[in-house]
Short mmCIF file of C-alpha atoms in Angstrom, two decimals:
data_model
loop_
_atom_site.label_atom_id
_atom_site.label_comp_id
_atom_site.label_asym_id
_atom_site.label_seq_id
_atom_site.Cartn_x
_atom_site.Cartn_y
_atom_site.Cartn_z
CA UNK A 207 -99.71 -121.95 -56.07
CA UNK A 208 -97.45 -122.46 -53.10
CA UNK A 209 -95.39 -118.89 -52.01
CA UNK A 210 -92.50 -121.49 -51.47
CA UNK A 211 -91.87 -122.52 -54.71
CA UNK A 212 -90.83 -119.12 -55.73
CA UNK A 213 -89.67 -118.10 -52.24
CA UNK A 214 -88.00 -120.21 -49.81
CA UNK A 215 -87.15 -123.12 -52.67
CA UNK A 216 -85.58 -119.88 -55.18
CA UNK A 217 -83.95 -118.62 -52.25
CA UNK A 218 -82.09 -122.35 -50.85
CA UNK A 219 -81.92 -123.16 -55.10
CA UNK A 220 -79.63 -119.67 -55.20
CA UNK A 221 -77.49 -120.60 -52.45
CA UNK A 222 -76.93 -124.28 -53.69
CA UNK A 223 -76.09 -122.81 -57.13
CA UNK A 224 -73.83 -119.67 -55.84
CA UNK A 225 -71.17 -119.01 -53.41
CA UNK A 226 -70.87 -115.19 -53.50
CA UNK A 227 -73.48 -114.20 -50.71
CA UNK A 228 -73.27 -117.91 -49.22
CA UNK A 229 -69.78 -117.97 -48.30
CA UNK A 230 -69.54 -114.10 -47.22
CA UNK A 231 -71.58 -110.94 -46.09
CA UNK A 232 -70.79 -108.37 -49.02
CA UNK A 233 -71.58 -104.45 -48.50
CA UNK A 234 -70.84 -101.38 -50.20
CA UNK A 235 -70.52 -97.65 -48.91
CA UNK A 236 -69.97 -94.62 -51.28
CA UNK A 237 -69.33 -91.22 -49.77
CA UNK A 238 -69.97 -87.66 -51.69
CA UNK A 239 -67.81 -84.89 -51.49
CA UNK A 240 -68.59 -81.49 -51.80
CA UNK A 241 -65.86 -80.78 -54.44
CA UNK A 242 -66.82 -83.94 -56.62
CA UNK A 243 -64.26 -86.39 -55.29
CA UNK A 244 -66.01 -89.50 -53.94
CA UNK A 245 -64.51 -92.67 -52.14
CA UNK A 246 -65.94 -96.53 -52.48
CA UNK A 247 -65.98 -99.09 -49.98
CA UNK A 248 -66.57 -102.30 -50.25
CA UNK A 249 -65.92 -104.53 -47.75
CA UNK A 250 -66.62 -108.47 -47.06
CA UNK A 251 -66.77 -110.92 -44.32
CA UNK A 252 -66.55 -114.75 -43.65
CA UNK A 253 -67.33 -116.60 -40.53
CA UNK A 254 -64.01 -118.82 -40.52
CA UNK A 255 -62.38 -121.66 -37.60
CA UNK A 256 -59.13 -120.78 -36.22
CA UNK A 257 -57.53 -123.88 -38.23
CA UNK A 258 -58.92 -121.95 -41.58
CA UNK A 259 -57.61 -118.50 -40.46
CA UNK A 260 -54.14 -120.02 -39.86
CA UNK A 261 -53.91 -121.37 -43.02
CA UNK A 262 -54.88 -118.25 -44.83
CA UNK A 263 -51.84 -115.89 -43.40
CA UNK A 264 -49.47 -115.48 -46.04
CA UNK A 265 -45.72 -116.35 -44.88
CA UNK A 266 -43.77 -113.92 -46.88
CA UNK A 267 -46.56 -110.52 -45.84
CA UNK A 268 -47.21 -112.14 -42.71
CA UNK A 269 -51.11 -110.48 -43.66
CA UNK A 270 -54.20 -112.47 -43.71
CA UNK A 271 -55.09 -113.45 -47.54
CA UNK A 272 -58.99 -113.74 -47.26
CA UNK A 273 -60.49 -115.56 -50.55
CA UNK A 274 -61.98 -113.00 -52.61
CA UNK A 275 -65.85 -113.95 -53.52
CA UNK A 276 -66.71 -114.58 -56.54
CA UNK A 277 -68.94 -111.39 -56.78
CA UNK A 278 -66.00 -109.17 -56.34
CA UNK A 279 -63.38 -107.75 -58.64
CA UNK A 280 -61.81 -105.79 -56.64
CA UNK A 281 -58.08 -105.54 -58.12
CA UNK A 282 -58.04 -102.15 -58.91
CA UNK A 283 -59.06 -100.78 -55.89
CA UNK A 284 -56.07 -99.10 -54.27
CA UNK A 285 -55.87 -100.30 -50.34
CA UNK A 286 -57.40 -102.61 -48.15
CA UNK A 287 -56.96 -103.96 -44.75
CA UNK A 288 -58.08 -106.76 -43.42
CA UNK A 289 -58.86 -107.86 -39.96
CA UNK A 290 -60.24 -110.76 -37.05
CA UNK A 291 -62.75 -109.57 -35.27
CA UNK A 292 -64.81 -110.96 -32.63
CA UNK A 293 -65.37 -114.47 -32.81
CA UNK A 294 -64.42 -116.32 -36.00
CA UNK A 295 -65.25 -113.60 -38.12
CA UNK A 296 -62.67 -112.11 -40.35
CA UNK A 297 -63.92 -108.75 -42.60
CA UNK A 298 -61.66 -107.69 -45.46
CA UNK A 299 -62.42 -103.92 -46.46
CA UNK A 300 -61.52 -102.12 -49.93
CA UNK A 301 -61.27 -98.52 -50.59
CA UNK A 302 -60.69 -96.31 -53.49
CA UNK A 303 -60.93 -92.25 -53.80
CA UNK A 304 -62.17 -91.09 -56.97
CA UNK A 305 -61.86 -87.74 -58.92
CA UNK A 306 -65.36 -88.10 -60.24
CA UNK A 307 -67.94 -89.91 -59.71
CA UNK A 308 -67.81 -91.40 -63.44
CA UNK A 309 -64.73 -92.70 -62.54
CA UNK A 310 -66.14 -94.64 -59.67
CA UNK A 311 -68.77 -96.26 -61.61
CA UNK A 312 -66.69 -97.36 -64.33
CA UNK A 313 -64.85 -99.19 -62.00
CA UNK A 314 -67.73 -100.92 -60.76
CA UNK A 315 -66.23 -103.81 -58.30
CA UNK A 316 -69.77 -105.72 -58.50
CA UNK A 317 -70.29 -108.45 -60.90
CA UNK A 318 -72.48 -111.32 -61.69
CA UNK A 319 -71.21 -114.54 -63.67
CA UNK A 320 -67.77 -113.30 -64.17
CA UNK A 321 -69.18 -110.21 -65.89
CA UNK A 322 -68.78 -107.27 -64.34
CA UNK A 323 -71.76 -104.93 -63.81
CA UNK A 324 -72.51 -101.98 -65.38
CA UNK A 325 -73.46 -98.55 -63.69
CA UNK A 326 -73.57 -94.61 -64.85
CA UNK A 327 -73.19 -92.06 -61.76
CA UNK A 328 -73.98 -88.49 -62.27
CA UNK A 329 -73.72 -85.72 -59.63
CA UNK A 330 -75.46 -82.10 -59.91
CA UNK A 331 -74.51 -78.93 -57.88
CA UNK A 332 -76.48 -75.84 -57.85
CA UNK A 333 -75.38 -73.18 -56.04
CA UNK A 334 -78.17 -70.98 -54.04
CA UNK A 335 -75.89 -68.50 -52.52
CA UNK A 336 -76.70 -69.32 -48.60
CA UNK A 337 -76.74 -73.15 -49.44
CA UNK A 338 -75.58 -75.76 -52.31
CA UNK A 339 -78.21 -78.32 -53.50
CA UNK A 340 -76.43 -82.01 -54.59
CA UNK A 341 -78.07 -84.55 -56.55
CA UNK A 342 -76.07 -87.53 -57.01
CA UNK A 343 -77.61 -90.80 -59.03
CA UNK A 344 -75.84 -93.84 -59.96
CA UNK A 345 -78.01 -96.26 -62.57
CA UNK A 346 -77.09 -99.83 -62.35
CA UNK A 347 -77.83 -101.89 -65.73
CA UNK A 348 -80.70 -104.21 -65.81
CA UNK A 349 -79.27 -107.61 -66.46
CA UNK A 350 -82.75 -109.20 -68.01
CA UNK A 351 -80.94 -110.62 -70.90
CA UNK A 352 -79.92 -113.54 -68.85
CA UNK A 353 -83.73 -114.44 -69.24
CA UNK A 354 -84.50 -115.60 -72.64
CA UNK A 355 -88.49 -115.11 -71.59
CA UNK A 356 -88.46 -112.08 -70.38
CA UNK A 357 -90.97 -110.59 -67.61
CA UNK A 358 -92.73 -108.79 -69.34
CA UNK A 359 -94.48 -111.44 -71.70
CA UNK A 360 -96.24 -112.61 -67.95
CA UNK A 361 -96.93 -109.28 -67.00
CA UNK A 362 -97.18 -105.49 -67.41
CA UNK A 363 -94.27 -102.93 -66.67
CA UNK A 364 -95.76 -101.78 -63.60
CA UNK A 365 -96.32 -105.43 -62.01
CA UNK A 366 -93.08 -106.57 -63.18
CA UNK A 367 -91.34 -103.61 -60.87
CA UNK A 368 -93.36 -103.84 -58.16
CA UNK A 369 -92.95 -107.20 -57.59
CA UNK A 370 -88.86 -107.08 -58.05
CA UNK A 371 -87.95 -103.19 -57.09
CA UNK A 372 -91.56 -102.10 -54.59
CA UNK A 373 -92.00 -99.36 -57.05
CA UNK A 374 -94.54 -98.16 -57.92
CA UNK A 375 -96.02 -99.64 -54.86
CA UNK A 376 -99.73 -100.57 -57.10
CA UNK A 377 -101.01 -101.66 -53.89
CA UNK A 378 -101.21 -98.50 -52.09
CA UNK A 379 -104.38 -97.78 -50.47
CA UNK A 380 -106.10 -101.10 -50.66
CA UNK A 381 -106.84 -103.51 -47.90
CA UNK A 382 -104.99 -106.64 -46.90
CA UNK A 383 -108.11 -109.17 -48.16
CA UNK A 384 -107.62 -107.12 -51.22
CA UNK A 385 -103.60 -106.96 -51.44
CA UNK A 386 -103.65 -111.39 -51.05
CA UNK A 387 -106.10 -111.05 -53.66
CA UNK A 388 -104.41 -109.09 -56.24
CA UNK A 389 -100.35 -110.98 -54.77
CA UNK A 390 -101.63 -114.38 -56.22
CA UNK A 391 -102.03 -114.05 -59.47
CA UNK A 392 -98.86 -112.20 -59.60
CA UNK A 393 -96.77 -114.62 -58.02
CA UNK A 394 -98.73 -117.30 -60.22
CA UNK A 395 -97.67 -115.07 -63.28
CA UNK A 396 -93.90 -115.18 -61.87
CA UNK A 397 -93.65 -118.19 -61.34
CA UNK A 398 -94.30 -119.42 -64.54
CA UNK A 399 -91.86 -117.02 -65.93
CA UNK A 400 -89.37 -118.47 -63.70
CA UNK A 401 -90.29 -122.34 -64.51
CA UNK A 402 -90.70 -121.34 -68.30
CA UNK A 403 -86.86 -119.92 -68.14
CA UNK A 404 -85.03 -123.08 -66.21
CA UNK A 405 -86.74 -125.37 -68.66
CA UNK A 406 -86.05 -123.81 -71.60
CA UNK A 407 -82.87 -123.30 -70.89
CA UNK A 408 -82.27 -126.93 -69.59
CA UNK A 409 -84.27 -128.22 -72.34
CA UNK A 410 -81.84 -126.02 -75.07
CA UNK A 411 -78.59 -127.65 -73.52
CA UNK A 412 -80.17 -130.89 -73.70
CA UNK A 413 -80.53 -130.36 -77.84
CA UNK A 414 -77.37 -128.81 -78.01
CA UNK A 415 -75.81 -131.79 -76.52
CA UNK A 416 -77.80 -134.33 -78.05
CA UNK A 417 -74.79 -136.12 -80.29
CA UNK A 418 -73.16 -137.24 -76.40
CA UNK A 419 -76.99 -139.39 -75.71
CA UNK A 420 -75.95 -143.04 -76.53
CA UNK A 421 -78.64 -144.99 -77.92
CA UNK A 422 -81.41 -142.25 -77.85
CA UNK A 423 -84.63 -144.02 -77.89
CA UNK A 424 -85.80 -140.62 -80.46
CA UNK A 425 -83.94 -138.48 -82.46
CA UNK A 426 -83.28 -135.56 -82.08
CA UNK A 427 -85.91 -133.41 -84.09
CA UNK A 428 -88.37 -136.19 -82.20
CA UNK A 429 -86.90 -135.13 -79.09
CA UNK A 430 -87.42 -131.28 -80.03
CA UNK A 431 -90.85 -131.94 -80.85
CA UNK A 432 -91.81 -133.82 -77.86
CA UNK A 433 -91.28 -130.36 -76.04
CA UNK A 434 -94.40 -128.84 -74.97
CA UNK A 435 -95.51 -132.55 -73.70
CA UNK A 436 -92.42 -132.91 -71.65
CA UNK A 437 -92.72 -129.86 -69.96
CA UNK A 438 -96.39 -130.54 -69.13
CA UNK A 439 -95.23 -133.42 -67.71
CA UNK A 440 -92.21 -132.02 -65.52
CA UNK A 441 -94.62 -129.53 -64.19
CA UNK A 442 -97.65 -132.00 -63.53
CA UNK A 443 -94.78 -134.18 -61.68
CA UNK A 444 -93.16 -131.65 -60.44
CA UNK A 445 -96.19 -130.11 -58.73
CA UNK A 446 -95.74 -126.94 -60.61
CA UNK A 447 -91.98 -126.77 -59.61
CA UNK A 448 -89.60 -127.16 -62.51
CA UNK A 449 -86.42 -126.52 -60.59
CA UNK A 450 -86.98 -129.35 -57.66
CA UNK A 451 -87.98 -132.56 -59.05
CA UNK A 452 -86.50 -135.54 -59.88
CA UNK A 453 -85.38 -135.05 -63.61
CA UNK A 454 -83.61 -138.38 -63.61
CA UNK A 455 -86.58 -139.91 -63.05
CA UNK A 456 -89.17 -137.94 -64.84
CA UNK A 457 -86.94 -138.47 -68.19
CA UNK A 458 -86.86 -141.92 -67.68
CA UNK A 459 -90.63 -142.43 -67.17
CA UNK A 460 -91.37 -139.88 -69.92
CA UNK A 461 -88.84 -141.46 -72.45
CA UNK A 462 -89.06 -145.39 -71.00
CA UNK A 463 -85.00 -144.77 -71.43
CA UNK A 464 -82.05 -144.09 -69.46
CA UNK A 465 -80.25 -142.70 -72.12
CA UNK A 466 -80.57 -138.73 -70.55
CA UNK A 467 -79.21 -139.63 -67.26
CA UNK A 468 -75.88 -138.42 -67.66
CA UNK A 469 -77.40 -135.22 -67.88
CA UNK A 470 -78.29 -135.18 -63.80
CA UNK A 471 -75.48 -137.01 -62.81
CA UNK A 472 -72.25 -135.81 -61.88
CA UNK A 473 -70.64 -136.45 -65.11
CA UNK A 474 -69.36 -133.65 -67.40
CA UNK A 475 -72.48 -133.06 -68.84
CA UNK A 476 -74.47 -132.92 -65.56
CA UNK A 477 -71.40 -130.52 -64.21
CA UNK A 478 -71.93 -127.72 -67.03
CA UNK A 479 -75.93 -128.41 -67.41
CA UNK A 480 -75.46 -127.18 -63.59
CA UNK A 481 -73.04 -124.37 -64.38
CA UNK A 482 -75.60 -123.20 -66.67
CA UNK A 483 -78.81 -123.09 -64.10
CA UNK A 484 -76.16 -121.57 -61.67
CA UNK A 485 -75.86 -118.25 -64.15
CA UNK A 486 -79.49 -118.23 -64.48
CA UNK A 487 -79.60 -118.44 -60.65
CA UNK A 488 -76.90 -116.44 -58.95
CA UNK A 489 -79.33 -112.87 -59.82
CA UNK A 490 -81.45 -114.29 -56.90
CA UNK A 491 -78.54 -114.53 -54.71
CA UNK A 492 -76.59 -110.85 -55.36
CA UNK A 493 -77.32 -109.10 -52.12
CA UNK A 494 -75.28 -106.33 -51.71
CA UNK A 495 -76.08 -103.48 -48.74
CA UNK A 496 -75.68 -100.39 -50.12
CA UNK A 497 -74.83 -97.02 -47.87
CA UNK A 498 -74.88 -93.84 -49.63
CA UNK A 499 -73.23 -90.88 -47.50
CA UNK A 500 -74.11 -87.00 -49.24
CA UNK A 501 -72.55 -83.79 -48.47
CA UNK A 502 -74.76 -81.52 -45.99
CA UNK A 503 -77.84 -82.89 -45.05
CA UNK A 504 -80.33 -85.23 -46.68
CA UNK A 505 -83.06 -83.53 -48.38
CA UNK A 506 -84.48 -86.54 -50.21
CA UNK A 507 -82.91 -90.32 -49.95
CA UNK A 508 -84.93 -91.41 -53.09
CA UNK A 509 -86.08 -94.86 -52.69
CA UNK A 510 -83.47 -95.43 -49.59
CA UNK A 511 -84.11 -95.10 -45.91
CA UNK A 512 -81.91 -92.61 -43.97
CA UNK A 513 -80.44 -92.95 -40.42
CA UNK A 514 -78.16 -90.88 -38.82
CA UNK A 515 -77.42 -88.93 -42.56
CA UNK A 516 -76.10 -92.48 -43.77
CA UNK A 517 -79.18 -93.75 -46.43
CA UNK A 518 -79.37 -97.48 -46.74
CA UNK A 519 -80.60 -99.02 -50.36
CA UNK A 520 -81.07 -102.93 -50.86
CA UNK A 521 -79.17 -103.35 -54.15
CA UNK A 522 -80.46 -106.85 -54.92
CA UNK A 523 -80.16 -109.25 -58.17
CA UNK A 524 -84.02 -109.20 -58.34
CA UNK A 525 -83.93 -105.21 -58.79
CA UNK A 526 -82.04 -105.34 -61.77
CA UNK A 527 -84.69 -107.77 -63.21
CA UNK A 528 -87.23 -105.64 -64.93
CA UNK A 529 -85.20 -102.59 -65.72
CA UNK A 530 -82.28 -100.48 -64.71
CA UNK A 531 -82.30 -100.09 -60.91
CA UNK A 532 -81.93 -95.86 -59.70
CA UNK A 533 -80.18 -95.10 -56.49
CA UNK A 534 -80.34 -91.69 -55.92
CA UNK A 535 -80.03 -88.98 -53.22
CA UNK A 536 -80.16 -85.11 -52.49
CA UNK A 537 -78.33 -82.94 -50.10
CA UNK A 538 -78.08 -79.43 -49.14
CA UNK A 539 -74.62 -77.88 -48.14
CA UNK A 540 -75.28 -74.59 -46.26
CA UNK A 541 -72.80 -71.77 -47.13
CA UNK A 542 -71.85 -70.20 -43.87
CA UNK A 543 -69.59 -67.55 -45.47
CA UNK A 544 -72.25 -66.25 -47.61
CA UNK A 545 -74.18 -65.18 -44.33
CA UNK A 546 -71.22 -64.05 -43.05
CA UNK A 547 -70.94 -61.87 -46.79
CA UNK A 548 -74.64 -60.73 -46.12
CA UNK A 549 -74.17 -59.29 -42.47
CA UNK A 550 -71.18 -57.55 -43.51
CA UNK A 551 -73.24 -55.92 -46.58
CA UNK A 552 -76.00 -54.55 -44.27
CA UNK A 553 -73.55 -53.44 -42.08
CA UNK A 554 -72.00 -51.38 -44.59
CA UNK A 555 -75.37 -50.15 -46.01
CA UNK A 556 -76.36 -49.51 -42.41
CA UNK A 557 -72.88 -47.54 -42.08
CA UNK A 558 -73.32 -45.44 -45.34
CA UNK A 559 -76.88 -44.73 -44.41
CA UNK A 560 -75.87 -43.72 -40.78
CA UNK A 561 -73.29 -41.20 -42.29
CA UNK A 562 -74.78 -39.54 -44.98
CA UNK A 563 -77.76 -38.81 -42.21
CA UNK A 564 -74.79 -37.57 -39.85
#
């Protein structure tokens, strides 16, 4: 099996099919407080020609209107400012303070086929008397229903979240003759989950649509039965690839008829057969940066890499595959005063004892 059939093809297949991450650079910053209150960010920018930017400034605000992607629903967040910046670049940015961090994550601004995402935040503060410990989670829903085949029936929990999420990382410790060995029949296993989904779902519209075929050279239940072969076929033309290949053709040659043509064309048909793979598709293509700021100073970033007490996450379409995907984070907040509340006790003690010996 060819790595590019489920890497580089998915990848230029995602961007054909979407226009969320294509058309702009999408990232996302939440910041902690200490008392519970929490702010979003989300900002978004577009590489755009000075003719475009003109056209975008809105005559009666006299501010630049900047398209909103479709990966965004952003309405309800409560100011934003965009601005040019060097170049042709233009970067709208959102913000919202929250009360709680529930609050934040029911307003999710994320979402994937019109449907916004779903996430559950939680924060924890313990109180240690010289510091405060913070734990603050946010679960993002796993959206595997869009699969009808889901992972799982190609492979085990474990290999299904390594390969989307890194975790648990089930290649730890072994070589890299013995990591290629164990990656291909994996990716093999993927693949054909992938493959298994587009057709099926293809294949579904296809019956669902069947009354619009003129002159059908089978009917339908024929058609429905003929199934398994097709797909054999598709695949064996196809070189293993049911996403790139010429369906057009492969129809024709399968069925020695035209009569499914409309469905690749750009007809109506062919327009919402596309819509369809698009849904299937845009998971691949949600990239969104994620930047997680805690009060105090890191003590644990989770799965996340910190820099400069900023920790980075890669919230990804893929991640939210084979399960709900965690992003959590501890901090420590060290309580100054209560130092200051210790000194001044010894000193008393040390006072009391100095006197009664006097």
């Amino acid at each position: 099996m060819k790595t590019v059939k489920l890497g580089g093809s998915l990848l230029m297949a995602a961007a054909l099919f979407s226009s969320c991450i294509e058309q702009s650079d999408v990232k996302m910053h939440t910041t902690i407080n200490s008392d519970g209150t929490c702010t979003r960010i989300v900002s978004y920018s577009d590489v755009m020609s000075q003719e475009k930017r003109d056209s975008l400034w809105t005559d009666s605000t006299q501010r630049l209107a900047q398209p909103i992607p479709e990966c965004l629903e952003i309405n309800r967040l409560n100011y934003s400012i965009t601005q040019v910046g060097s170049g042709d670049t233009v970067t709208t940015v959102f913000t919202h303070d929250y009360t709680t961090v529930a609050e934040m994550s029911e307003d999710m601004p994320l979402q994937l086929n019109g449907v916004q995402l779903q996430a559950k935040s939680s924060l924890t503060k313990q109180f240690r008397w010289f510091y405060t410990d913070y734990t603050f989670t946010e679960v993002f829903s796993s959206v595997a229903e869009i699969f009808t085949h889901p992972i799982t029936d190609y492979v085990d929990d474990d290999v299904a979240s390594f390969w989307f999420t890194g975790q648990p990382n089930i290649l730890q410790g072994l070589s890299g003759a013995e990591i290629a060995e164990k990656i291909e029949p994996m990716e093999s296993a993927v693949t054909n989950w992938l493959n298994d989904n587009i057709f099926k779902l293809s294949f579904d519209f296809i019956v669902s649509h069947y009354d619009s075929v003129n002159n059908p050279p089978i009917s339908r239940e024929q058609f429905v039965a003929q199934r398994d072969s097709l797909k054999k076929y598709i695949m064996k033309e196809g070189d293993g690839d049911v996403l790139w290949t010429d369906h057009k053709k492969i129809f024709k040659n399968f069925f020695h008829s035209d009569a499914y043509a409309f469905f690749f064309d750009e007809t109506p048909s062919g327009i919402a057969l596309e819509k369809e793979n698009a849904k299937l598709l845009n998971i691949f293509n949600l990239s969104v940066p994620y930047t997680l700021v805690m009060p105090g100073k890191i003590t644990d970033a989770g799965t996340g890499v910190c820099q400069n007490d900023t920790i980075f996450y890669p919230l990804t379409g893929e991640r939210l595959i084979p399960h709900d995907y965690t992003i959590t984070a501890s901090s420590r907040v060290t309580n100054y005063w209560a130092y200051v509340v210790a000194i001044m006790l010894i000193l008393i003690v040390a006072v009391y004892i100095l006197y009664r010996r006097s």
